[in-house]
Amino acid sequence: CSLKRMEIGRFLYGLCALFCLCRCFSAESTCKLKAKFNLNGYKDVEKKTVVVGGMFPVHKRIASTDGNTSRAPVSSGCEGFNFRTFRWTQTMLFAINEINERNDLLPDTDLGYVIYDSCFTISKAVEGTLTYLTGQDEAVPNYRCGTGAPLAALVGAGGSDLSIATARILGLYHFPQVSYFSTCSALESKFQFPTFLRTIPNDKHQSTAIAQLVLHFGWTWVGTIAADDDYGKYGIKDFKEQVEEAGVCISFSETLPKVSSPEDIQRIIETVVQSTAKIIVVFSSDVDLSPLIVELLQHNVTNRTWIASEAWVTSALINQPGVNSVLGGTLGFGVKRADIPGLQRHLLDLDPYADPLTEEFWETVFNCTLDYKTALKKAKQRAKEVNGTLSRMVPDGLCTGSESLAPLNNTYSDVSQLRITYSVYKAVYAVAHALHNLEHCVEGQGPFTGKSCANISNFQPWQLMYYLKNARFKVPNTNEEIYFEDGDVEGFYDIINWQVNGNGEISYVTVGHYNGSVATGDRMFIMNDSIVWNNEVLEPPRSVCSENCQPGTRKGIRQGEPVCCFDCIPCADGEISNTTDARECILCSGDYWSNDAHDACVAKIIEFLAFGEPLGITLIVISAFGALITIAVGGVFVVHISTPLVKANDPLLSFSLLLSLVVTFLCSIVFLGEPQKWSCMTSQVALALGFALCLSSIMGGCTILECHFIDLIIQAIACTVWLLVVPPHPIKNTSAQNIKIILECDEGSVIFICCIFAYDILLALLAFIFAFIARKLEDHFSEAKGLTFGMLVFFIVWISFVPAYLSTRGKFMVAVQIFAILASSFGLLTCIFLPKCYILLVKPERNTEEMMKPRAKPRDGTSTGTSASIATTATEVNASTASTAIDD
């Protein structure tokens, strides 16, 4: 037994050799082998210069055990033969044979190989690694047993989880590992995996590519499914970080079980069905994903677009008959594809009896057995079940060994989509070129201590590692240049679309590509028009939690839900949003207001009671009519000034009253039109003075001139102070109505205007009192009753005016005020002067002095009176009040 411990000094080596001898010849050994591994694979190391290791997941899983602990444990076998990965294994054999036949690459070196089946399981991958390093069927950690050719590198070990496990072991001994299928971004760490390299792109490129694809089509509501391993977890993690930063929300995140679990698969199905997300990103191997696809078909889960990672995008294990209803329209990223001349012939030219793996493949693909005893046993069992006898010398189910693989056209022999297969091919050539450079090192110009070179027949793994990481070569036939940057190659992918062809089968159509090595803006090229989506539609599907909020609305976040799920809330009046998916509405400023759609600010409507509008014209006509009627009444009085009726009613008092009514009629016109400084100052002052003159004329309680003089002087003084201290002025009222700017007069001071019109109210009360008292005087002509009715109309109008004025806005406030002025003026004019004009014009026979004389006082003491008698009554009331005060 010959042992050589890796990385040990000469002294320790001697001790180990001595220990080995003791172990070999001692009857009672102190070292005991704890387990014996059960590994399948290919091995050709005899008379080889260098041995290259390989590891492939030829089977899908390890066989289940009964858990019996009453007997010595045995390494589990494997089950679930995988045609696709078996093709990868044969590709490594093909590449090594091709290299051995070449004269320009390792011309003096014959490569051998040791290839193990990892069964897509970490434990088997570790078993294979330890066995490979030991150099014999019984693995002895830390030792290399045997005197055979040196080990070059390990090509493998399949999935990322497997490679992580093997890379940790190989890294301890600085042993090179070149992976063809392990894309997990965690493997880029040279601190943890110092000797790991790969000929397949790092998943950080793929995660970025998928994220850009999602953003390219505007999908903001996406579901994710990941395998329960480092490949799935790291891939989805990197993807989610990038899309969430860009505003995409994850509807759900599910994990595929490594060991098939119907409960977990059913839970994932329910999640997919219940989710409104139409886009589902899957980072998984085909083996882990396959059970889910079967259930999706059974539940007829359609109308989803699946985004595939490179591990299953061209997998025949997933692309089974009938999946087009579920997976049609799938988009995915595949690594570079190539044609490898001579590979198909190698694949079809197999000896079914050469080794156990090929024998199992043959039996699986042709559904027969190569063992006669097994076939005979099965035939007898079938005959027994049907109560028959075995009649044939050659039992059914026996393989002849001469069956042809060519007509089958299955996954194994299909070379139309050589992607991972091409990656295996490149990995073998990378090891070969590193060995070639090591072999052809010129002594004295080498890279090692003292510029020395390594010996191809006896080199250390770390020496080959130097040449591997610095390798740069072109792949045969494709001329693709391969080189490693920190153990990784460039991130180039084809964008593949699953389209249903004329035969109803899925075909892989390249619709674009992604190159992670170029500038960010130039990385993705995709032909949108070439994509056929799920259900064979040409328009990209929409996948959003909530539809975009259109201009005029804003996003309202739903509590407890992702930010992509929101309600579109209309902007309030005076606010707008002019972009899609606005987070906030913008307040319109100043003289602007929102339009009906709330997507633009428009100038507010300028409102005032204009002269030219129908309402303004109507008020002007009524005002002018009132003034003309009043002037006409004055004209009638002038014509009949010498008649008893006019004389009895004091012509000067009547003309004074008529003048004041003309003023009130005409001052209403000043309220019309766009408010100006002069009109604001004139309108209220003219109204106050006009009513003061009118009411004092009605009162007539003292000598007319004195009365008017005192009333007007008081009102004039108040108005003058008002105009000097806080004069009325035009303003823009933007608060009364949101959509309008009301041009109106600001009265300056509420106190002043209240005092001024309070004085008019006082005069109106006194006039009403005097008219009410004078109605009982004994005149034939009852003017007092007309005055009483006139004052009642006056009060009714202005009392009604207050609520009407307060309940209106804008120009209609002005209209209400004008209507009040005109109504009260017409009320006074009608009640006071209509009876007089009736006698003067219609009943002139009553216009006699006899009719104007006082009548005999009736027994009940009632009487009527004229304006003169009203004035007399007011004087008497004042005199009586004064006399009483003197007597007191």
mmCIF file of N, CA, C and O in Angstrom, residues 374-410:
data_model
loop_
_atom_site.group_PDB
_atom_site.id
_atom_site.type_symbol
_atom_site.label_atom_id
_atom_site.label_comp_id
_atom_site.label_asym_id
_atom_site.label_seq_id
_atom_site.Cartn_x
_atom_site.Cartn_y
_atom_site.Cartn_z
ATOM 1 N N THR A 374 -32.581 -11.832 -15.835
ATOM 2 C CA THR A 374 -33.617 -10.876 -15.416
ATOM 3 C C THR A 374 -34.795 -10.897 -16.372
ATOM 4 O O THR A 374 -35.969 -10.891 -15.954
ATOM 5 N N ALA A 375 -34.493 -10.937 -17.668
ATOM 6 C CA ALA A 375 -35.573 -10.985 -18.663
ATOM 7 C C ALA A 375 -36.388 -12.262 -18.532
ATOM 8 O O ALA A 375 -37.625 -12.253 -18.643
ATOM 9 N N LEU A 376 -35.699 -13.390 -18.296
ATOM 10 C CA LEU A 376 -36.397 -14.654 -18.155
ATOM 11 C C LEU A 376 -37.290 -14.652 -16.918
ATOM 12 O O LEU A 376 -38.428 -15.130 -16.952
ATOM 13 N N LYS A 377 -36.784 -14.092 -15.855
ATOM 14 C CA LYS A 377 -37.566 -14.026 -14.612
ATOM 15 C C LYS A 377 -38.835 -13.192 -14.807
ATOM 16 O O LYS A 377 -39.923 -13.565 -14.361
ATOM 17 N N LYS A 378 -38.699 -12.047 -15.498
ATOM 18 C CA LYS A 378 -39.860 -11.182 -15.739
ATOM 19 C C LYS A 378 -40.863 -11.868 -16.658
ATOM 20 O O LYS A 378 -42.082 -11.755 -16.481
ATOM 21 N N ALA A 379 -40.342 -12.627 -17.653
ATOM 22 C CA ALA A 379 -41.245 -13.320 -18.578
ATOM 23 C C ALA A 379 -42.041 -14.392 -17.855
ATOM 24 O O ALA A 379 -43.246 -14.564 -18.082
ATOM 25 N N LYS A 380 -41.385 -15.124 -16.962
ATOM 26 C CA LYS A 380 -42.084 -16.152 -16.199
ATOM 27 C C LYS A 380 -43.134 -15.537 -15.281
ATOM 28 O O LYS A 380 -44.227 -16.081 -15.114
ATOM 29 N N GLN A 381 -42.804 -14.392 -14.726
ATOM 30 C CA GLN A 381 -43.756 -13.727 -13.837
ATOM 31 C C GLN A 381 -45.004 -13.295 -14.603
ATOM 32 O O GLN A 381 -46.129 -13.477 -14.140
ATOM 33 N N ARG A 382 -44.804 -12.785 -15.811
ATOM 34 C CA ARG A 382 -45.948 -12.366 -16.626
ATOM 35 C C ARG A 382 -46.791 -13.570 -17.056
ATOM 36 O O ARG A 382 -48.025 -13.524 -17.070
ATOM 37 N N ALA A 383 -46.099 -14.666 -17.388
ATOM 38 C CA ALA A 383 -46.825 -15.872 -17.795
ATOM 39 C C ALA A 383 -47.648 -16.439 -16.639
ATOM 40 O O ALA A 383 -48.775 -16.914 -16.821
ATOM 41 N N LYS A 384 -47.092 -16.369 -15.456
ATOM 42 C CA LYS A 384 -47.796 -16.864 -14.277
ATOM 43 C C LYS A 384 -49.034 -16.030 -13.994
ATOM 44 O O LYS A 384 -50.078 -16.542 -13.571
ATOM 45 N N GLU A 385 -48.945 -14.721 -14.240
ATOM 46 C CA GLU A 385 -50.076 -13.829 -13.965
ATOM 47 C C GLU A 385 -51.252 -14.102 -14.894
ATOM 48 O O GLU A 385 -52.400 -13.862 -14.541
ATOM 49 N N VAL A 386 -50.944 -14.640 -16.121
ATOM 50 C CA VAL A 386 -52.020 -14.908 -17.084
ATOM 51 C C VAL A 386 -52.302 -16.411 -17.208
ATOM 52 O O VAL A 386 -52.951 -16.850 -18.158
ATOM 53 N N ASN A 387 -51.744 -17.174 -16.262
ATOM 54 C CA ASN A 387 -51.960 -18.625 -16.237
ATOM 55 C C ASN A 387 -51.498 -19.293 -17.528
ATOM 56 O O ASN A 387 -52.147 -20.190 -18.077
ATOM 57 N N GLY A 388 -50.405 -18.821 -18.023
ATOM 58 C CA GLY A 388 -49.867 -19.395 -19.251
ATOM 59 C C GLY A 388 -48.497 -19.999 -19.019
ATOM 60 O O GLY A 388 -47.985 -20.045 -17.894
ATOM 61 N N THR A 389 -47.892 -20.455 -20.107
ATOM 62 C CA THR A 389 -46.552 -21.032 -20.022
ATOM 63 C C THR A 389 -45.627 -20.284 -20.953
ATOM 64 O O THR A 389 -46.039 -19.717 -21.974
ATOM 65 N N LEU A 390 -44.364 -20.296 -20.618
ATOM 66 C CA LEU A 390 -43.363 -19.617 -21.432
ATOM 67 C C LEU A 390 -43.093 -20.448 -22.671
ATOM 68 O O LEU A 390 -42.662 -21.607 -22.574
ATOM 69 N N SER A 391 -43.378 -19.895 -23.833
ATOM 70 C CA SER A 391 -43.276 -20.678 -25.065
ATOM 71 C C SER A 391 -42.095 -20.273 -25.926
ATOM 72 O O SER A 391 -41.780 -20.954 -26.893
ATOM 73 N N ARG A 392 -41.464 -19.173 -25.598
ATOM 74 C CA ARG A 392 -40.384 -18.689 -26.466
ATOM 75 C C ARG A 392 -39.048 -18.914 -25.785
ATOM 76 O O ARG A 392 -38.913 -18.793 -24.572
ATOM 77 N N MET A 393 -38.048 -19.192 -26.617
ATOM 78 C CA MET A 393 -36.699 -19.383 -26.073
ATOM 79 C C MET A 393 -36.110 -18.046 -25.647
ATOM 80 O O MET A 393 -35.354 -17.967 -24.696
ATOM 81 N N VAL A 394 -36.422 -16.987 -26.418
ATOM 82 C CA VAL A 394 -35.937 -15.649 -26.079
ATOM 83 C C VAL A 394 -37.090 -14.905 -25.430
ATOM 84 O O VAL A 394 -38.102 -14.611 -26.080
ATOM 85 N N PRO A 395 -37.003 -14.626 -24.147
ATOM 86 C CA PRO A 395 -38.123 -13.975 -23.450
ATOM 87 C C PRO A 395 -38.316 -12.538 -23.908
ATOM 88 O O PRO A 395 -37.383 -11.871 -24.354
ATOM 89 N N ASP A 396 -39.565 -12.092 -23.775
ATOM 90 C CA ASP A 396 -39.857 -10.684 -24.083
ATOM 91 C C ASP A 396 -39.160 -9.795 -23.078
ATOM 92 O O ASP A 396 -38.992 -10.138 -21.905
ATOM 93 N N GLY A 397 -38.765 -8.563 -23.542
ATOM 94 C CA GLY A 397 -38.131 -7.601 -22.647
ATOM 95 C C GLY A 397 -36.633 -7.731 -22.588
ATOM 96 O O GLY A 397 -35.979 -7.030 -21.802
ATOM 97 N N LEU A 398 -36.064 -8.598 -23.381
ATOM 98 C CA LEU A 398 -34.607 -8.758 -23.402
ATOM 99 C C LEU A 398 -34.018 -7.894 -24.506
ATOM 100 O O LEU A 398 -34.449 -7.961 -25.664
ATOM 101 N N CYS A 399 -33.033 -7.048 -24.146
ATOM 102 C CA CYS A 399 -32.355 -6.212 -25.140
ATOM 103 C C CYS A 399 -31.373 -7.077 -25.928
ATOM 104 O O CYS A 399 -30.714 -7.960 -25.374
ATOM 105 N N THR A 400 -31.264 -6.764 -27.185
ATOM 106 C CA THR A 400 -30.285 -7.465 -28.011
ATOM 107 C C THR A 400 -28.924 -6.810 -27.957
ATOM 108 O O THR A 400 -27.911 -7.431 -28.281
ATOM 109 N N GLY A 401 -28.899 -5.520 -27.601
ATOM 110 C CA GLY A 401 -27.647 -4.779 -27.593
ATOM 111 C C GLY A 401 -27.329 -4.147 -28.920
ATOM 112 O O GLY A 401 -26.382 -3.360 -29.046
ATOM 113 N N SER A 402 -28.106 -4.490 -29.918
ATOM 114 C CA SER A 402 -27.882 -3.927 -31.254
ATOM 115 C C SER A 402 -28.958 -2.922 -31.638
ATOM 116 O O SER A 402 -29.052 -2.507 -32.788
ATOM 117 N N GLU A 403 -29.786 -2.524 -30.680
ATOM 118 C CA GLU A 403 -30.815 -1.518 -30.965
ATOM 119 C C GLU A 403 -30.148 -0.217 -31.404
ATOM 120 O O GLU A 403 -29.034 0.103 -30.985
ATOM 121 N N SER A 404 -30.852 0.528 -32.230
ATOM 122 C CA SER A 404 -30.308 1.784 -32.755
ATOM 123 C C SER A 404 -30.887 2.978 -32.003
ATOM 124 O O SER A 404 -32.106 3.076 -31.805
ATOM 125 N N LEU A 405 -30.003 3.867 -31.611
ATOM 126 C CA LEU A 405 -30.437 5.085 -30.922
ATOM 127 C C LEU A 405 -30.911 6.164 -31.888
ATOM 128 O O LEU A 405 -31.643 7.074 -31.502
ATOM 129 N N ALA A 406 -30.504 6.078 -33.132
ATOM 130 C CA ALA A 406 -30.773 7.155 -34.094
ATOM 131 C C ALA A 406 -32.257 7.441 -34.296
ATOM 132 O O ALA A 406 -32.671 8.609 -34.323
ATOM 133 N N PRO A 407 -33.097 6.430 -34.436
ATOM 134 C CA PRO A 407 -34.509 6.740 -34.712
ATOM 135 C C PRO A 407 -35.261 7.333 -33.525
ATOM 136 O O PRO A 407 -36.353 7.865 -33.713
ATOM 137 N N LEU A 408 -34.688 7.204 -32.338
ATOM 138 C CA LEU A 408 -35.436 7.625 -31.157
ATOM 139 C C LEU A 408 -35.643 9.132 -31.095
ATOM 140 O O LEU A 408 -36.681 9.621 -30.668
ATOM 141 N N ASN A 409 -34.630 9.880 -31.479
ATOM 142 C CA ASN A 409 -34.702 11.348 -31.460
ATOM 143 C C ASN A 409 -35.183 11.866 -30.099
ATOM 144 O O ASN A 409 -36.112 12.658 -29.984
ATOM 145 N N ASN A 410 -34.552 11.390 -29.047
ATOM 146 C CA ASN A 410 -34.930 11.807 -27.699
ATOM 147 C C ASN A 410 -33.984 12.883 -27.169
ATOM 148 O O ASN A 410 -33.140 13.401 -27.899
#
